[in-house]
Short mmCIF file of C-alpha atoms in Angstrom, two decimals:
data_model
loop_
_atom_site.label_atom_id
_atom_site.label_comp_id
_atom_site.label_asym_id
_atom_site.label_seq_id
_atom_site.Cartn_x
_atom_site.Cartn_y
_atom_site.Cartn_z
CA MET A 514 -61.84 -36.07 52.30
CA ARG A 515 -64.58 -35.49 54.30
CA LEU A 516 -67.74 -37.88 54.46
CA THR A 517 -71.32 -37.14 53.86
CA LYS A 518 -74.12 -38.39 56.04
CA LYS A 519 -75.08 -40.58 52.93
CA THR A 520 -71.58 -41.91 52.82
CA LEU A 521 -71.39 -42.72 56.08
CA ILE A 522 -74.99 -44.99 56.68
CA ALA A 523 -73.40 -46.33 53.17
CA LEU A 524 -70.98 -47.39 54.87
CA VAL A 525 -72.64 -48.69 58.42
CA ALA A 526 -75.03 -50.66 55.98
CA LEU A 527 -72.41 -52.72 54.24
CA PHE A 528 -70.57 -53.59 57.64
CA THR A 529 -73.44 -54.71 58.75
CA CYS A 530 -74.50 -56.94 55.73
CA HIS A 531 -71.45 -58.26 55.91
CA TRP A 532 -71.18 -59.38 59.20
CA GLU A 533 -74.84 -60.54 59.51
CA SER A 534 -74.18 -64.24 60.63
CA TYR A 535 -72.06 -62.42 63.20
CA CYS A 536 -73.75 -59.42 64.51
CA GLN A 537 -76.50 -61.59 65.37
CA LYS A 538 -75.21 -62.80 68.69
CA ILE A 539 -74.11 -59.18 69.73
CA GLN A 540 -75.65 -59.15 72.98
CA ILE A 541 -75.63 -57.18 76.58
CA ASP A 542 -73.64 -58.73 78.54
CA HIS A 543 -73.50 -56.46 81.94
CA VAL A 544 -73.40 -53.67 83.21
CA VAL A 545 -71.20 -51.96 85.80
CA THR A 546 -72.23 -49.56 88.13
CA VAL A 547 -70.31 -47.50 90.94
CA VAL A 548 -71.02 -47.36 94.68
CA ALA A 549 -69.97 -45.69 97.76
CA ASP A 550 -70.83 -48.26 100.12
CA LEU A 551 -70.70 -52.32 98.63
CA ASP A 552 -72.67 -53.55 101.43
CA GLN A 553 -75.43 -51.09 101.50
CA ALA A 554 -75.98 -51.12 97.91
CA THR A 555 -76.49 -54.84 98.53
CA SER A 556 -78.95 -54.68 100.81
CA ARG A 557 -80.91 -52.29 98.72
CA TYR A 558 -81.03 -54.24 95.93
CA THR A 559 -82.17 -57.29 98.23
CA GLN A 560 -84.77 -55.57 99.26
CA LEU A 561 -85.92 -54.67 95.70
CA GLY A 562 -85.92 -58.34 95.68
CA PHE A 563 -82.40 -59.33 93.87
CA THR A 564 -80.33 -62.17 94.42
CA VAL A 565 -77.13 -60.20 95.30
CA LYS A 566 -73.72 -63.02 94.36
CA GLN A 567 -70.87 -61.89 96.61
CA GLY A 568 -67.77 -60.98 94.58
CA ARG A 569 -64.37 -60.63 96.60
CA LEU A 570 -62.00 -58.40 97.57
CA HIS A 571 -58.99 -57.91 94.55
CA ALA A 572 -55.55 -56.88 95.30
CA ASN A 573 -56.03 -53.83 93.61
CA GLY A 574 -58.69 -52.03 96.04
CA LEU A 575 -61.99 -53.32 94.10
CA ILE A 576 -64.52 -55.00 95.47
CA ASN A 577 -67.62 -56.18 93.69
CA ALA A 578 -70.99 -58.14 93.91
CA HIS A 579 -73.35 -59.20 91.28
CA VAL A 580 -77.02 -59.55 89.89
CA LYS A 581 -77.13 -62.79 87.82
CA PHE A 582 -79.72 -63.27 85.45
CA ARG A 583 -80.78 -66.75 83.63
CA ASN A 584 -80.72 -65.31 80.01
CA LYS A 585 -76.62 -64.77 80.82
CA THR A 586 -76.95 -61.05 81.61
CA SER A 587 -75.78 -59.47 84.29
CA LEU A 588 -75.38 -56.08 86.81
CA GLU A 589 -71.70 -55.97 88.94
CA LEU A 590 -72.14 -53.44 91.38
CA MET A 591 -68.06 -52.07 91.99
CA SER A 592 -66.49 -49.95 94.73
CA VAL A 593 -62.91 -49.06 96.04
CA ARG A 594 -62.17 -50.18 99.75
CA GLY A 595 -58.69 -48.75 100.80
CA GLU A 596 -56.27 -47.54 98.19
CA PRO A 597 -56.53 -48.46 95.05
CA THR A 598 -53.03 -49.94 93.77
CA ASP A 599 -53.23 -49.85 90.08
CA HIS A 600 -55.33 -47.88 87.13
CA ILE A 601 -57.87 -49.65 86.86
CA ALA A 602 -58.95 -49.06 90.41
CA ARG A 603 -57.72 -45.87 89.97
CA ASP A 604 -60.09 -44.81 87.19
CA TYR A 605 -62.68 -46.41 89.35
CA GLN A 606 -61.93 -44.15 91.76
CA ARG A 607 -62.46 -41.23 90.03
CA LEU A 608 -65.33 -42.40 88.37
CA LEU A 609 -66.98 -42.99 92.74
CA GLN A 610 -66.11 -39.54 92.85
CA GLU A 611 -67.77 -38.01 90.34
CA GLY A 612 -70.75 -39.95 91.18
CA GLU A 613 -72.69 -42.98 91.92
CA GLY A 614 -74.38 -44.94 88.84
CA GLY A 615 -73.99 -46.80 85.63
CA VAL A 616 -70.41 -46.21 84.07
CA TYR A 617 -70.10 -49.24 81.58
CA LEU A 618 -71.73 -51.49 79.37
CA ALA A 619 -70.38 -54.41 78.54
CA VAL A 620 -71.51 -56.14 74.69
CA SER A 621 -69.95 -59.69 73.91
CA GLY A 622 -71.12 -62.60 71.68
CA VAL A 623 -68.38 -62.50 68.60
CA ARG A 624 -64.69 -63.85 68.57
CA THR A 625 -62.53 -60.48 69.51
CA GLU A 626 -60.70 -61.08 66.16
CA GLU A 627 -64.38 -60.47 64.22
CA MET A 628 -64.82 -57.18 66.72
CA GLU A 629 -61.50 -55.80 65.89
CA GLN A 630 -62.38 -56.67 61.92
CA MET A 631 -65.34 -54.74 62.46
CA LEU A 632 -64.21 -51.71 64.04
CA SER A 633 -61.10 -51.39 61.81
CA GLY A 634 -63.61 -50.85 59.21
CA LEU A 635 -65.65 -48.64 60.84
CA LYS A 636 -62.86 -46.47 61.56
CA ILE A 637 -63.25 -46.25 65.65
CA ALA A 638 -60.07 -46.72 67.75
CA PHE A 639 -59.85 -49.30 70.43
CA GLU A 640 -57.41 -51.04 72.27
CA THR A 641 -57.34 -54.84 72.86
CA SER A 642 -56.00 -56.42 75.82
CA LYS A 643 -55.65 -60.27 76.13
CA GLY A 644 -56.04 -61.83 79.37
CA ARG A 645 -55.90 -65.78 81.00
CA SER A 646 -59.97 -65.71 81.35
CA TRP A 647 -61.12 -62.90 78.70
CA ASP A 648 -60.33 -60.13 76.54
CA TYR A 649 -61.28 -56.71 76.15
CA ILE A 650 -61.90 -54.41 73.61
CA THR A 651 -61.94 -50.98 75.26
CA PHE A 652 -62.51 -47.20 73.63
CA PRO A 653 -59.34 -44.72 75.29
CA GLN A 654 -59.52 -42.54 72.18
CA GLU A 655 -63.10 -42.52 71.49
CA PRO A 656 -64.77 -40.24 74.19
CA GLU A 657 -68.34 -40.99 73.40
CA LEU A 658 -67.74 -44.28 73.70
CA ALA A 659 -65.77 -44.43 76.64
CA HIS A 660 -68.53 -46.17 78.57
CA PHE A 661 -68.79 -49.31 76.36
CA PHE A 662 -66.32 -51.85 75.96
CA PHE A 663 -66.50 -55.06 74.23
CA ILE A 664 -65.29 -58.98 76.22
CA ALA A 665 -64.63 -62.31 74.90
CA TYR A 666 -64.83 -65.13 77.59
CA HIS A 667 -62.11 -67.82 77.30
CA THR A 668 -64.43 -70.48 79.28
CA THR A 669 -67.96 -70.88 79.49
CA THR A 670 -69.60 -71.13 83.50
CA VAL A 671 -72.82 -71.42 83.99
CA ASP A 672 -74.42 -70.01 87.64
CA ALA A 673 -76.59 -71.80 89.67
CA SER A 674 -80.10 -71.76 89.53
CA GLU A 675 -80.45 -70.09 93.33
CA ILE A 676 -77.92 -67.56 91.89
CA THR A 677 -80.17 -66.57 88.56
CA SER A 678 -83.99 -66.48 91.02
CA HIS A 679 -85.27 -63.32 91.91
CA LYS A 680 -87.67 -63.13 94.20
CA ASN A 681 -89.05 -60.46 92.04
CA ASP A 682 -89.67 -62.84 89.00
CA SER A 683 -86.88 -60.59 87.25
CA ASP A 684 -85.29 -63.20 85.02
CA ARG A 685 -83.03 -60.89 82.56
CA MET A 686 -81.99 -57.39 81.71
CA ALA A 687 -84.62 -56.33 79.46
CA ALA A 688 -82.89 -52.87 78.47
CA THR A 689 -80.31 -50.51 79.49
CA TYR A 690 -80.58 -46.45 78.75
CA VAL A 691 -77.29 -45.45 77.42
CA GLU A 692 -76.09 -41.99 76.83
CA GLY A 693 -74.84 -40.66 73.40
CA SER A 694 -74.68 -39.39 70.15
CA GLU A 695 -74.70 -39.95 66.81
CA ARG A 696 -71.61 -41.15 67.25
CA VAL A 697 -72.89 -44.15 69.77
CA SER A 698 -75.67 -44.76 67.20
CA TYR A 699 -73.08 -44.83 64.48
CA PHE A 700 -71.16 -47.71 66.22
CA LEU A 701 -73.76 -49.85 67.50
CA LYS A 702 -75.54 -50.10 63.79
CA GLY A 703 -72.09 -50.77 62.37
CA ILE A 704 -71.87 -54.04 64.68
CA GLY A 705 -74.60 -55.43 63.41
CA LEU A 706 -77.75 -53.71 65.63
CA GLN A 707 -81.32 -53.06 64.21
CA SER A 708 -82.76 -49.28 65.27
CA ALA A 709 -86.60 -49.02 65.77
CA GLY A 710 -86.03 -45.38 65.54
CA ARG A 711 -85.91 -42.66 67.60
CA LYS A 712 -88.75 -42.02 69.72
CA LYS A 713 -89.64 -39.37 73.27
CA ASP A 714 -88.90 -41.32 75.89
CA GLU A 715 -91.12 -40.12 79.64
CA LEU A 716 -87.96 -39.67 81.47
CA PHE A 717 -85.22 -38.84 79.19
CA GLY A 718 -86.88 -37.53 75.99
CA SER A 719 -85.77 -38.62 72.67
CA ALA A 720 -84.06 -41.94 72.56
CA GLU A 721 -83.14 -44.33 69.64
CA ARG A 722 -83.74 -48.10 70.68
CA PHE A 723 -81.28 -50.51 69.59
CA PHE A 724 -81.97 -54.72 69.79
CA THR A 725 -79.72 -57.48 70.90
CA ALA A 726 -80.16 -60.62 71.34
CA SER A 727 -80.47 -60.64 75.50
CA GLY A 728 -82.40 -57.18 75.45
CA ASP A 729 -82.30 -53.80 74.27
CA ILE A 730 -79.46 -50.72 73.95
CA ILE A 731 -81.92 -47.39 74.25
CA VAL A 732 -79.66 -44.06 73.19
CA VAL A 733 -80.40 -40.69 75.09
CA PRO A 734 -79.22 -37.30 75.22
CA LYS A 735 -76.07 -37.13 77.62
CA ASN A 736 -76.08 -35.04 80.15
CA GLU A 737 -74.06 -32.01 79.41
CA SER A 738 -72.62 -31.48 82.50
CA ALA A 739 -71.00 -34.71 83.06
CA LYS A 740 -67.52 -35.19 82.20
CA ARG A 741 -67.97 -38.39 80.38
CA PRO A 742 -71.50 -40.11 79.40
CA ARG A 743 -72.57 -42.53 81.84
CA LEU A 744 -76.23 -45.35 81.98
CA LYS A 745 -78.68 -43.54 83.32
CA ALA A 746 -81.24 -46.77 83.84
CA VAL A 747 -81.78 -50.01 83.60
CA SER A 748 -84.97 -52.33 83.14
CA PHE A 749 -85.50 -55.91 84.68
CA GLY A 750 -88.25 -58.08 83.40
CA SER A 751 -89.76 -61.47 83.31
CA SER A 752 -90.09 -64.03 80.19
CA ASP A 753 -93.51 -62.87 79.48
CA GLY A 754 -92.16 -59.20 78.35
CA LYS A 755 -93.38 -57.38 81.74
CA GLU A 756 -91.15 -55.21 83.22
CA SER A 757 -90.27 -56.08 87.04
CA VAL A 758 -88.15 -53.09 88.23
CA ARG A 759 -86.76 -50.19 86.40
CA ILE A 760 -83.30 -48.91 88.24
CA THR A 761 -82.41 -45.11 87.49
CA PHE A 762 -78.94 -43.98 88.21
#
């Protein structure tokens, strides 16, 4: 049986209402961008007025750094050093070979089991990976959602104020611009995010804005030549609502 557009909208509304108490907590957690040279990328973000927290070289060949904010959002700079030794590092190497820029948007805010139930109700295929420090939910069978994942932390960490303070007065990741189709909109509405409708964006054309507890997700048309959807830009701002920096990929 084929579902009509009206039926899909009704299903989204049903699950949105059913999970409303949980979905109000859904938020942008962090954005991952791949860079060819981590040292150069760190220098660039420092020059833009950001405080960059150095990560570490992992055993699989991944090396990272972070730009963290007071509202618990963050930007992760990811690179590959040496030969990748597992499928995660090889995936990042492949993405880097396709070009630098934003590759993942992570959302958080509810328990893993709650997100699994929402996704099952929406008939969205997913895979759950449980770890010691956090759980992941990814979408390997949903090509249009390849640039999203869900993360649930098992412990809470608080970053020192000197890490989350930036010379350019940014204290939050105000918005992320992601490539997407109606499938992405269906997913975001299904997990409870409110849409402000579709408007014209000066850089990307038609765009649909969704609100989360920590920043906006703006869905823009996918580059037809791209092998997979990506993130196109990140906007940073201050508590007074002003945009301080926008980075396009």
